[in-house]
Amino acid sequence: MDAHEFYRIRDACMQEGITLREHYDRERSRPPAQEEPAPAATQKKRRPQPAVHGKTKQPAKTPDAIMHNIVESLRERKAEADLETITARFERELRERKVESPAGPLMGYVSNALYREAQRAKDRSLQGEKYKQPVTEDELAERLEIRLDDTSVAHVMGRLSPAYVREHYPLTRGKLQDEHGRPYSIEGSRSWDGKHKAETRERLVSFIEGSLLKGYLERKEELERELDMAKESLASEKRGNGKELVGYVLRQDEKGAFMKFKNQRNSNSLYQRLLSVDCARVRTGACDIRITWENEKARAAVERIIKDIREAQKRGTPQYLGAAFRVEKKEERLESGCEQSDLEVKVAELKRSLGELTGTPLRYLGLEGPCFGSFLEVKEAVEGYGFKLVAVLPEYLPREANLMRSVIAAYPEAFAGVEVIDRNVNDAILLDFIKDPAVGVGYVKGRRGEWVTCHGEAVMPLRQYQEMVELLGGGASPEVYAREHGVDEDFVERAMERYEGQFDVVFLDYFCGESYRRSKGVRQLVRRLGDGAVVAITTNLAGRVNFGKDTSDVLYQQLERFLADERIVVEDFVGMPKYSDGKEPMGFVAYHVKRRS
């Protein structure tokens, strides 16, 4: 089908909330549809303009107003304070004014309120800047104009103790939620919640189970069947030819040695080895060897052979000797190998393949918050199929990233293999998930295009960096690259430290609007997709972020084009009709992709 027909079918699937396979099944069973008259044109509703408000006094009896007044009073006095004292004052004023206490721990509410006050102060100082910059730990007290102690600053910035997290935000049925299933507002942070968002997660998990996990499960069951059959054939072979996994019985005295084997082939292979010893008499029976020596030199040579046999056994060499003792030149060391039948080799390979499949975790890339709502839903599904899930989670807001790490530290088993990157997801993708937070990407005054920086200093153009990463990933030497391209070797070493591997599940809800930078990010991300991966996107459909277009087709077409460029085909997809996130219209689509062989 051509691109236009594909887009038409895709949009129909998204509108009805069905997969591509379900669409084709329905089309085959449906009688030919008759044309319907085109709907009458409707007048586009005008977007209501936001009212312009002047400064108004905040309501006197709300937690926000009370907290704001407390901060203002501390600022006026240039006071020195700590978080516990401020929380106690806030609690007292709530009680005196008979205002309902906010949900969750009060210290968490106060911490969030203090951080928001600092952020407002910074935003006012940077008025006119294109991008807002989050408040960092070093500038928190300065922006608040309150002298906070180090412990209070750490808590406000989201660095919580494991004991505090476990006390106030316990795991309920494996999720960070209360007994009613509502996600926590961890230290005042917003969580991705609501009817439509829950439906989106449910649809995503169902799609992952029916595509990615179904394929993994089928492969696992196939390997298990092959392994059972190979084991049965191997057992039958051993019963038929009398092979046993016992090598020899050894006795030795002053005059010689006696070795008795369970298998004649074992006896013959060692017999050839012993014949190479001068001044030694070797006699062999069906499954035994008798050897006597005429002098100490011959005795020493035989004992070296015996010692090699014993050491090979200690090192864990399989007990079945087979052709373990190959005849080499006289006085050479005895080799410890083991001849295996084709069936034994096949069983070992199948066990290795099965171990790699079940032991290698699936990789998840997503945008989460401190509640990890989407990740925990996907993790539950993956583990239900007998597999593991690890994650790389970019987060550019310092407080949110700290809160996420605090939760991970409090529940290490639930979040094993989960790592948080301190950077914007676009930058993380463009830099190929480099670990060093000192390395960044952006525009540098006086230079054309985007540059990779280290501690704010320009190092190389982004295009050159991505070519370097590709070369290093292919095995190029960091020292040679640094010397040939005139790049600091320390920076090349930093670039080597990246989050490796391809992603099996990608769930991003940040796509909106068309830009050259986002286009580069999408193309780079496609190269890190694993075979059979699921890529899901939620998109803001509002015209204000789509250059006046009330559509997200540009993004989907862009992603599909980049998939095709990398020889990746769309096996299936699912979407859902427009929904609201509480403020603006949103769209959702998920793709199951496969690499062409």
Coordinates of C-alpha atoms in Angstrom, one line a residue:
M1 CA 0.0 0.0 0.0
D2 CA 1.1 3.6 -0.6
A3 CA 1.9 6.0 2.3
H4 CA -1.5 7.8 2.0
E5 CA -3.4 4.5 2.4
F6 CA -1.2 3.5 5.3
Y7 CA -1.9 6.8 7.1
R8 CA -5.6 6.4 6.5
I9 CA -5.7 3.0 8.0
R10 CA -3.5 4.0 10.9
D11 CA -5.8 7.0 11.7
A12 CA -8.9 4.7 11.6
C13 CA -7.2 2.2 14.0
M14 CA -6.3 5.0 16.4
Q15 CA -9.8 6.5 16.3
E16 CA -11.4 3.1 17.1
G17 CA -8.7 2.0 19.5
I18 CA -7.9 -1.3 17.7
T19 CA -4.7 -2.9 16.4
L20 CA -3.7 -3.2 12.7
R21 CA -4.5 -7.0 12.8
E22 CA -7.9 -6.4 14.3
H23 CA -8.6 -3.9 11.5
Y24 CA -7.8 -6.4 8.8
D25 CA -9.8 -9.1 10.4
R26 CA -12.8 -6.8 10.6
E27 CA -12.4 -5.6 7.0
R28 CA -12.3 -9.2 5.7
S29 CA -15.6 -10.1 7.4
R30 CA -17.4 -6.8 6.6
P31 CA -19.6 -6.4 3.5
P32 CA -18.6 -3.6 1.1
A33 CA -19.3 -0.2 2.7
Q34 CA -21.5 2.3 0.9
E35 CA -20.3 5.9 0.5
E36 CA -21.8 8.3 3.0
P37 CA -22.4 12.0 2.3
A38 CA -19.7 14.3 3.5
P39 CA -20.4 15.9 6.9
A40 CA -21.5 19.5 6.8
A41 CA -18.8 22.0 7.5
T42 CA -18.8 23.2 11.0
Q43 CA -17.6 26.6 12.2
K44 CA -14.4 26.3 14.1
K45 CA -14.8 27.4 17.7
R46 CA -12.7 30.3 18.7
R47 CA -10.2 29.5 21.5
P48 CA -11.2 31.6 24.5
Q49 CA -8.5 34.1 25.4
P50 CA -7.0 34.0 28.9
A51 CA -8.0 36.8 31.1
V52 CA -5.3 39.2 32.1
H53 CA -5.2 39.6 35.9
G54 CA -3.4 42.1 37.9
K55 CA -1.9 41.3 41.3
T56 CA -4.6 40.1 43.6
K57 CA -4.4 39.1 47.2
Q58 CA -4.4 35.4 47.7
P59 CA -7.3 33.8 49.6
A60 CA -6.7 33.9 53.3
K61 CA -7.8 30.4 54.1
T62 CA -5.9 28.0 51.8
P63 CA -2.7 26.0 52.5
D64 CA -1.0 27.8 49.6
A65 CA -1.8 31.2 51.0
I66 CA -0.7 30.3 54.5
M67 CA 2.6 28.9 53.2
H68 CA 3.2 32.0 51.0
N69 CA 2.7 34.3 54.0
I70 CA 5.1 32.2 56.1
V71 CA 7.8 32.5 53.3
E72 CA 7.2 36.3 53.0
S73 CA 7.6 36.8 56.7
L74 CA 10.8 34.8 56.8
R75 CA 12.1 36.8 53.8
E76 CA 11.3 40.1 55.4
R77 CA 13.3 39.2 58.5
K78 CA 16.2 37.6 56.5
A79 CA 15.6 34.7 59.0
E80 CA 17.6 31.6 59.6
A81 CA 15.3 28.6 59.7
D82 CA 15.1 24.9 59.2
L83 CA 12.5 22.7 57.6
E84 CA 11.1 21.2 60.8
T85 CA 10.5 24.6 62.3
I86 CA 8.8 25.9 59.2
T87 CA 6.6 22.7 59.1
A88 CA 5.6 23.1 62.7
R89 CA 4.6 26.7 62.1
F90 CA 2.6 25.7 59.0
E91 CA 0.8 23.0 61.0
R92 CA 0.0 25.4 63.8
E93 CA -1.5 28.0 61.5
L94 CA -3.6 25.4 59.7
R95 CA -5.0 24.5 63.0
E96 CA -5.6 28.0 64.2
R97 CA -7.3 29.1 60.9
K98 CA -9.3 25.8 60.8
V99 CA -8.0 25.1 57.3
E100 CA -8.0 21.5 56.1
S101 CA -4.6 19.9 56.0
P102 CA -3.3 18.9 52.6
A103 CA -2.8 15.2 51.8
G104 CA 0.4 13.5 52.5
P105 CA 3.2 14.4 55.0
L106 CA 3.2 18.1 55.8
M107 CA 7.0 18.3 55.5
G108 CA 6.6 17.1 51.9
Y109 CA 4.0 19.8 51.2
V110 CA 6.2 22.5 52.8
S111 CA 9.3 21.3 50.9
N112 CA 7.4 21.5 47.6
A113 CA 6.1 25.0 48.5
L114 CA 9.5 26.3 49.3
Y115 CA 10.9 25.0 46.0
R116 CA 8.1 26.6 44.0
E117 CA 8.7 29.9 45.8
A118 CA 12.4 29.7 44.8
Q119 CA 11.5 28.8 41.2
R120 CA 9.1 31.8 40.9
A121 CA 11.9 34.1 42.1
K122 CA 14.3 32.7 39.5
D123 CA 11.7 32.9 36.8
R124 CA 11.1 36.6 37.6
S125 CA 14.9 37.3 37.4
L126 CA 15.1 35.6 34.0
Q127 CA 12.1 37.2 32.4
G128 CA 12.5 37.4 28.7
E129 CA 14.6 34.2 28.5
K130 CA 13.4 31.7 25.9
Y131 CA 13.8 28.7 28.2
K132 CA 13.1 28.5 31.9
Q133 CA 15.9 27.1 34.0
P134 CA 15.2 24.9 37.1
V135 CA 16.5 25.9 40.5
T136 CA 19.6 24.0 41.5
E137 CA 20.6 23.0 45.1
D138 CA 23.5 25.5 45.2
E139 CA 21.1 28.5 44.6
L140 CA 18.0 27.4 46.5
A141 CA 18.7 29.4 49.7
E142 CA 19.7 32.5 47.6
R143 CA 16.5 32.4 45.6
L144 CA 14.3 31.9 48.7
E145 CA 16.2 34.6 50.6
I146 CA 16.0 32.4 53.6
R147 CA 19.0 30.9 55.4
L148 CA 18.3 27.2 55.4
D149 CA 20.6 24.6 57.0
D150 CA 22.2 21.9 54.8
T151 CA 19.8 19.1 56.0
S152 CA 16.8 21.3 55.1
V153 CA 18.2 22.2 51.7
A154 CA 18.8 18.5 50.9
H155 CA 15.2 17.5 51.8
V156 CA 13.7 20.4 49.9
M157 CA 15.7 19.4 46.8
G158 CA 14.3 15.8 47.1
R159 CA 17.2 14.0 48.7
L160 CA 15.2 11.9 51.2
S161 CA 16.4 9.1 53.5
P162 CA 15.2 5.6 52.7
A163 CA 13.5 5.4 56.1
Y164 CA 11.5 8.6 55.4
V165 CA 10.4 7.2 52.0
R166 CA 9.3 3.9 53.4
E167 CA 7.4 5.5 56.2
H168 CA 5.4 8.0 54.2
Y169 CA 5.3 6.3 50.7
P170 CA 5.0 2.5 51.3
L171 CA 4.7 0.2 48.3
T172 CA 1.1 -1.1 48.0
R173 CA 0.7 -4.2 45.8
G174 CA 4.0 -3.3 44.2
K175 CA 2.9 0.2 43.3
L176 CA 3.6 3.6 44.9
Q177 CA -0.1 4.2 45.7
D178 CA -2.5 4.3 48.7
E179 CA -4.8 1.5 49.7
H180 CA -7.5 2.9 47.3
G181 CA -5.1 2.6 44.3
R182 CA -4.5 6.4 44.0
P183 CA -0.8 7.3 43.3
Y184 CA 1.0 9.3 45.9
S185 CA 1.9 12.9 45.4
I186 CA 5.5 12.4 46.5
E187 CA 6.7 15.5 48.3
G188 CA 4.1 17.5 46.3
S189 CA 5.2 16.3 42.9
R190 CA 2.5 15.7 40.2
S191 CA 1.8 12.1 39.1
W192 CA 0.4 11.0 35.7
D193 CA -3.1 10.1 36.8
G194 CA -6.7 10.2 35.6
K195 CA -9.2 8.1 33.8
H196 CA -7.8 8.6 30.2
K197 CA -4.2 8.2 31.4
A198 CA -5.0 4.9 33.2
E199 CA -6.7 3.7 30.0
T200 CA -3.6 4.7 28.0
R201 CA -1.3 2.7 30.3
E202 CA -3.7 -0.3 30.1
R203 CA -3.7 -0.2 26.3
L204 CA 0.1 0.1 26.2
V205 CA 0.6 -2.9 28.5
S206 CA -1.9 -5.0 26.6
F207 CA -0.1 -4.1 23.3
I208 CA 3.3 -5.0 24.8
E209 CA 1.9 -8.4 26.0
G210 CA 0.4 -9.2 22.6
S211 CA 3.4 -8.3 20.6
L212 CA 6.9 -8.1 22.3
L213 CA 6.2 -10.4 25.2
K214 CA 4.2 -12.9 23.1
G215 CA 7.2 -13.2 20.8
Y216 CA 9.6 -13.7 23.8
L217 CA 7.4 -16.3 25.4
E218 CA 7.0 -18.3 22.1
R219 CA 10.8 -18.3 21.7
K220 CA 11.3 -19.4 25.3
E221 CA 8.8 -22.3 24.9
E222 CA 10.4 -23.3 21.7
L223 CA 13.8 -23.5 23.3
E224 CA 12.4 -25.4 26.3
R225 CA 10.8 -28.0 23.9
E226 CA 14.0 -28.4 21.9
L227 CA 16.0 -28.8 25.2
D228 CA 13.7 -31.5 26.5
M229 CA 13.9 -33.4 23.3
A230 CA 17.7 -33.1 23.1
K231 CA 18.1 -34.2 26.8
E232 CA 15.9 -37.3 26.1
S233 CA 17.9 -38.2 23.0
L234 CA 21.1 -37.8 24.9
A235 CA 19.9 -40.0 27.7
S236 CA 18.8 -42.6 25.2
E237 CA 22.3 -42.5 23.5
K238 CA 24.0 -43.0 26.8
R239 CA 21.9 -46.0 27.7
G240 CA 22.6 -47.5 24.3
N241 CA 26.4 -47.2 24.2
G242 CA 27.1 -47.5 27.9
K243 CA 28.8 -44.1 28.3
E244 CA 29.2 -43.0 31.9
L245 CA 30.3 -39.8 33.4
V246 CA 33.1 -41.4 35.5
G247 CA 36.6 -41.3 34.2
Y248 CA 38.9 -43.7 36.0
V249 CA 39.9 -45.5 39.2
L250 CA 43.6 -45.0 40.1
R251 CA 46.0 -46.9 42.4
Q252 CA 49.7 -46.1 42.7
D253 CA 52.6 -47.7 44.6
E254 CA 56.4 -47.6 44.6
K255 CA 56.7 -49.8 41.5
G256 CA 54.0 -48.5 39.2
A257 CA 50.4 -47.5 38.7
F258 CA 47.1 -49.1 37.8
M259 CA 44.2 -47.3 36.1
K260 CA 40.8 -48.8 35.4
F261 CA 38.3 -47.0 33.2
K262 CA 34.6 -47.4 32.6
N263 CA 35.0 -46.9 28.9
Q264 CA 37.6 -48.4 26.5
R265 CA 37.9 -45.3 24.5
N266 CA 39.1 -43.4 27.6
S267 CA 41.7 -46.2 28.2
N268 CA 43.0 -46.1 24.6
S269 CA 43.5 -42.3 24.5
L270 CA 45.5 -42.3 27.7
Y271 CA 47.4 -45.4 26.6
Q272 CA 48.8 -43.5 23.6
R273 CA 50.0 -40.8 25.9
L274 CA 51.8 -43.1 28.2
L275 CA 53.6 -44.8 25.3
S276 CA 55.6 -41.6 24.8
V277 CA 57.3 -42.1 28.2
D278 CA 60.8 -43.7 27.8
C279 CA 61.8 -46.5 30.2
A280 CA 58.2 -47.3 31.2
R281 CA 56.4 -50.5 30.5
V282 CA 52.7 -50.1 29.6
R283 CA 50.2 -53.0 29.5
T284 CA 46.6 -52.5 28.7
G285 CA 43.5 -54.6 29.1
A286 CA 40.0 -53.9 27.8
C287 CA 39.4 -51.0 30.1
D288 CA 42.5 -50.8 32.3
I289 CA 46.2 -49.8 32.0
R290 CA 49.1 -51.1 34.1
I291 CA 52.4 -49.2 33.9
T292 CA 55.7 -49.8 35.6
W293 CA 58.9 -47.7 35.4
E294 CA 62.5 -48.6 35.3
N295 CA 64.0 -45.4 36.7
E296 CA 63.1 -42.2 38.5
K297 CA 63.0 -40.2 35.3
A298 CA 60.3 -42.5 33.9
R299 CA 58.5 -42.4 37.2
A300 CA 58.5 -38.6 37.2
A301 CA 57.1 -38.5 33.7
V302 CA 54.2 -40.8 34.5
E303 CA 53.5 -38.9 37.7
R304 CA 53.3 -35.6 35.8
I305 CA 50.7 -37.2 33.6
I306 CA 48.7 -38.4 36.6
K307 CA 49.1 -35.0 38.3
D308 CA 47.7 -33.3 35.1
I309 CA 44.7 -35.7 35.2
R310 CA 43.9 -34.8 38.8
E311 CA 44.4 -31.0 38.3
A312 CA 42.1 -31.1 35.3
Q313 CA 39.4 -32.8 37.5
K314 CA 39.8 -30.2 40.2
R315 CA 39.4 -27.3 37.7
G316 CA 36.0 -28.7 36.9
T317 CA 36.8 -30.5 33.6
P318 CA 33.9 -32.9 32.8
Q319 CA 34.4 -36.3 34.4
Y320 CA 33.8 -38.1 31.1
L321 CA 37.3 -38.1 29.6
G322 CA 36.7 -39.1 26.0
A323 CA 39.7 -37.8 24.0
A324 CA 40.9 -35.7 26.9
F325 CA 44.5 -36.8 26.6
R326 CA 45.7 -36.0 23.1
V327 CA 49.2 -37.3 22.2
E328 CA 51.6 -34.4 21.9
K329 CA 55.3 -34.1 21.7
K330 CA 57.3 -35.9 24.4
E331 CA 57.4 -34.0 27.8
E332 CA 54.6 -31.5 26.7
R333 CA 51.9 -30.6 29.2
L334 CA 48.8 -32.8 29.2
E335 CA 45.8 -30.9 27.7
S336 CA 42.5 -30.8 29.5
G337 CA 39.7 -30.9 27.0
C338 CA 36.7 -33.2 26.6
E339 CA 35.3 -34.6 23.4
Q340 CA 31.6 -34.2 23.4
S341 CA 29.0 -35.9 21.2
D342 CA 26.8 -33.8 18.9
L343 CA 23.9 -34.2 21.3
E344 CA 26.0 -33.0 24.3
V345 CA 27.0 -29.9 22.3
K346 CA 23.4 -29.2 21.3
V347 CA 22.2 -29.5 24.9
A348 CA 24.9 -27.1 26.1
E349 CA 24.0 -24.6 23.3
L350 CA 20.3 -24.8 24.1
K351 CA 20.9 -24.2 27.8
R352 CA 23.0 -21.2 27.0
S353 CA 20.4 -19.7 24.6
L354 CA 17.6 -20.3 27.1
G355 CA 19.7 -18.7 29.9
E356 CA 20.5 -15.7 27.7
L357 CA 16.8 -15.2 26.8
T358 CA 15.5 -15.4 30.4
G359 CA 18.6 -13.9 32.1
T360 CA 19.1 -10.9 29.9
P361 CA 16.6 -8.2 31.0
L362 CA 14.5 -6.2 28.6
R363 CA 15.4 -2.5 28.5
Y364 CA 12.9 0.4 29.0
L365 CA 13.3 4.0 28.1
G366 CA 10.7 6.3 29.5
L367 CA 9.7 9.6 31.0
E368 CA 8.6 8.9 34.6
G369 CA 8.0 10.8 37.8
P370 CA 8.7 9.8 41.4
C371 CA 5.7 7.4 41.3
F372 CA 7.1 5.5 38.3
G373 CA 3.5 4.7 37.3
S374 CA 4.1 3.5 33.7
F375 CA 7.4 1.7 34.5
L376 CA 5.9 -0.3 37.3
E377 CA 2.9 -1.3 35.1
V378 CA 5.1 -2.5 32.3
K379 CA 7.5 -4.2 34.8
E380 CA 4.6 -6.2 36.4
A381 CA 3.6 -7.4 32.9
V382 CA 7.2 -8.4 31.9
E383 CA 7.8 -10.2 35.2
G384 CA 4.5 -12.0 34.8
Y385 CA 6.0 -13.6 31.7
G386 CA 9.1 -14.7 33.5
F387 CA 11.4 -12.0 32.2
K388 CA 13.2 -9.0 33.9
L389 CA 13.0 -5.3 33.1
V390 CA 15.7 -2.6 33.6
A391 CA 15.3 1.1 32.7
V392 CA 17.0 4.3 31.7
L393 CA 14.9 7.4 32.8
P394 CA 16.0 10.9 31.7
E395 CA 14.9 13.8 34.0
Y396 CA 16.1 17.3 33.7
L397 CA 14.4 18.8 36.8
P398 CA 16.9 18.4 39.7
R399 CA 14.3 18.0 42.4
E400 CA 12.3 15.4 40.5
A401 CA 15.5 13.4 39.6
N402 CA 16.5 13.4 43.3
L403 CA 13.1 12.3 44.4
M404 CA 13.2 9.4 41.9
R405 CA 16.7 8.3 43.1
S406 CA 15.4 8.5 46.8
V407 CA 12.6 6.2 45.9
I408 CA 15.0 3.8 44.1
A409 CA 17.3 3.8 47.2
A410 CA 14.4 3.0 49.5
Y411 CA 13.2 0.0 47.4
P412 CA 16.3 -1.4 45.8
E413 CA 14.7 -4.8 44.9
A414 CA 11.7 -3.2 43.2
F415 CA 13.9 -0.9 41.2
A416 CA 16.9 -3.1 40.5
G417 CA 18.6 -2.0 37.3
V418 CA 16.8 1.4 37.1
E419 CA 19.0 4.4 36.5
V420 CA 18.0 8.1 36.3
I421 CA 19.9 10.4 33.9
D422 CA 20.2 14.1 34.9
R423 CA 19.4 15.7 31.6
N424 CA 16.6 16.5 29.1
V425 CA 15.4 13.5 27.1
N426 CA 16.3 15.2 23.8
D427 CA 19.9 15.8 25.0
A428 CA 20.1 12.2 26.4
I429 CA 19.2 10.8 23.0
L430 CA 21.4 13.1 20.9
L431 CA 24.4 12.4 23.2
D432 CA 23.7 8.6 22.9
F433 CA 22.9 8.3 26.6
I434 CA 26.3 9.4 27.9
K435 CA 26.7 9.1 31.7
D436 CA 28.8 12.1 32.6
P437 CA 26.5 15.0 33.6
A438 CA 29.3 17.5 32.7
V439 CA 28.9 16.8 29.0
G440 CA 26.1 18.7 27.4
V441 CA 24.8 19.8 24.0
G442 CA 23.5 23.1 22.7
Y443 CA 24.2 26.2 20.7
V444 CA 27.5 28.0 21.4
K445 CA 27.9 31.7 20.7
G446 CA 30.0 32.4 17.6
R447 CA 29.7 28.8 16.3
R448 CA 27.3 27.4 13.8
G449 CA 25.0 24.5 14.6
E450 CA 24.8 22.5 17.8
W451 CA 28.0 21.7 19.7
V452 CA 28.9 19.2 22.4
T453 CA 30.3 20.9 25.5
C454 CA 32.2 19.7 28.6
H455 CA 31.8 21.9 31.7
G456 CA 30.3 24.6 29.4
E457 CA 33.3 24.6 27.0
A458 CA 32.8 23.7 23.4
V459 CA 34.5 20.5 22.4
M460 CA 33.2 19.4 19.0
P461 CA 30.2 19.7 16.7
L462 CA 27.3 17.3 17.5
R463 CA 27.6 15.6 14.1
Q464 CA 31.3 14.8 14.8
Y465 CA 30.5 13.6 18.3
Q466 CA 27.9 11.1 17.0
E467 CA 30.3 9.9 14.3
M468 CA 32.9 9.4 17.1
V469 CA 30.5 7.4 19.2
E470 CA 29.7 5.2 16.3
L471 CA 33.4 4.5 15.6
L472 CA 34.1 3.9 19.3
G473 CA 31.2 1.5 19.5
G474 CA 32.7 -0.4 16.5
G475 CA 35.9 -1.0 18.4
A476 CA 38.0 2.0 17.5
S477 CA 40.8 2.9 20.0
P478 CA 40.1 6.0 22.1
E479 CA 43.8 6.8 22.1
V480 CA 44.1 6.6 18.4
Y481 CA 40.9 8.6 17.8
A482 CA 42.0 11.4 20.1
R483 CA 45.5 11.6 18.5
E484 CA 44.2 11.5 14.9
H485 CA 41.4 14.0 15.4
G486 CA 43.0 16.4 17.9
V487 CA 40.5 15.7 20.6
D488 CA 41.3 15.6 24.3
E489 CA 41.8 11.9 25.3
D490 CA 40.0 12.5 28.6
F491 CA 36.9 13.6 26.8
V492 CA 37.0 10.6 24.5
E493 CA 37.2 8.4 27.6
R494 CA 34.1 10.2 29.0
A495 CA 32.2 9.4 25.8
M496 CA 33.0 5.7 26.2
E497 CA 31.0 5.7 29.4
R498 CA 27.4 5.4 28.1
Y499 CA 24.3 3.4 28.8
E500 CA 24.8 0.6 26.3
G501 CA 22.3 -1.8 24.7
Q502 CA 19.2 -1.4 22.6
F503 CA 15.8 -0.5 24.0
D504 CA 12.9 -3.0 23.9
V505 CA 10.2 -0.7 25.2
V506 CA 10.2 3.1 24.6
F507 CA 7.4 5.2 26.1
L508 CA 7.7 8.9 25.7
D509 CA 5.0 11.6 26.3
Y510 CA 7.1 14.6 25.3
F511 CA 6.5 14.8 21.6
C512 CA 4.7 17.8 20.4
G513 CA 5.4 20.3 17.6
E514 CA 7.8 19.9 14.7
S515 CA 11.4 21.0 15.0
Y516 CA 14.7 20.2 13.4
R517 CA 16.2 19.3 16.8
R518 CA 13.4 16.9 17.6
S519 CA 13.8 15.4 14.2
K520 CA 17.5 14.6 14.9
G521 CA 16.5 13.1 18.2
V522 CA 13.9 10.8 16.7
R523 CA 16.3 9.6 14.1
Q524 CA 19.0 8.9 16.7
L525 CA 16.5 7.1 18.9
V526 CA 15.4 4.8 16.1
R527 CA 19.0 3.4 15.8
R528 CA 18.8 2.3 19.5
L529 CA 15.7 0.2 19.1
G530 CA 15.9 -3.6 19.6
D531 CA 14.4 -6.1 17.2
G532 CA 10.7 -6.5 18.1
A533 CA 10.7 -3.3 20.2
V534 CA 7.5 -1.4 21.2
V535 CA 7.7 2.4 20.7
A536 CA 4.8 4.3 22.3
I537 CA 4.2 8.1 22.2
T538 CA 1.7 10.4 23.7
T539 CA 1.4 13.8 21.9
N540 CA 0.0 17.1 22.8
L541 CA -2.4 17.9 19.9
A542 CA -3.1 21.5 20.8
G543 CA -2.5 24.0 18.0
R544 CA -0.4 26.3 20.2
V545 CA 2.4 23.7 20.3
N546 CA 1.9 22.5 16.7
F547 CA 2.3 25.8 14.9
G548 CA -1.4 26.2 14.6
K549 CA -2.0 22.7 13.3
D550 CA -4.5 20.6 15.3
T551 CA -2.8 17.3 14.2
S552 CA 0.1 15.1 15.2
D553 CA 0.5 13.5 11.8
V554 CA 3.9 15.2 11.2
L555 CA 5.4 13.4 14.2
Y556 CA 4.0 10.0 13.2
Q557 CA 5.0 10.3 9.6
Q558 CA 8.5 11.4 10.7
L559 CA 8.9 8.4 13.0
E560 CA 7.7 6.0 10.3
R561 CA 10.1 7.5 7.7
F562 CA 13.1 7.1 10.0
L563 CA 12.1 3.5 10.8
A564 CA 12.0 2.7 7.1
D565 CA 15.4 4.4 6.6
E566 CA 16.9 2.0 9.2
R567 CA 15.2 -1.0 7.5
I568 CA 12.8 -1.4 10.4
V569 CA 9.2 -2.3 9.5
V570 CA 6.0 -1.7 11.5
E571 CA 4.5 -5.1 12.3
D572 CA 1.5 -3.7 14.2
F573 CA 0.3 -0.5 15.9
V574 CA -2.5 0.6 18.2
G575 CA -3.8 4.1 19.1
M576 CA -6.8 5.6 20.8
P577 CA -9.1 8.6 20.1
K578 CA -8.2 12.0 21.4
Y579 CA -8.4 12.4 25.1
S580 CA -7.7 15.1 27.6
D581 CA -5.0 15.3 30.1
G582 CA -7.2 17.7 32.1
K583 CA -6.1 20.8 30.1
E584 CA -5.4 20.0 26.5
P585 CA -6.2 17.4 23.8
M586 CA -3.7 14.5 23.7
G587 CA -3.1 11.6 21.3
F588 CA -1.5 8.1 21.8
V589 CA 0.0 5.6 19.4
A590 CA 2.2 2.5 19.9
Y591 CA 4.2 0.6 17.3
H592 CA 5.6 -2.9 17.3
V593 CA 8.6 -2.9 15.0
K594 CA 11.0 -5.5 13.5
R595 CA 14.3 -5.2 11.7
R596 CA 14.5 -6.6 8.2
S597 CA 17.0 -9.4 8.0

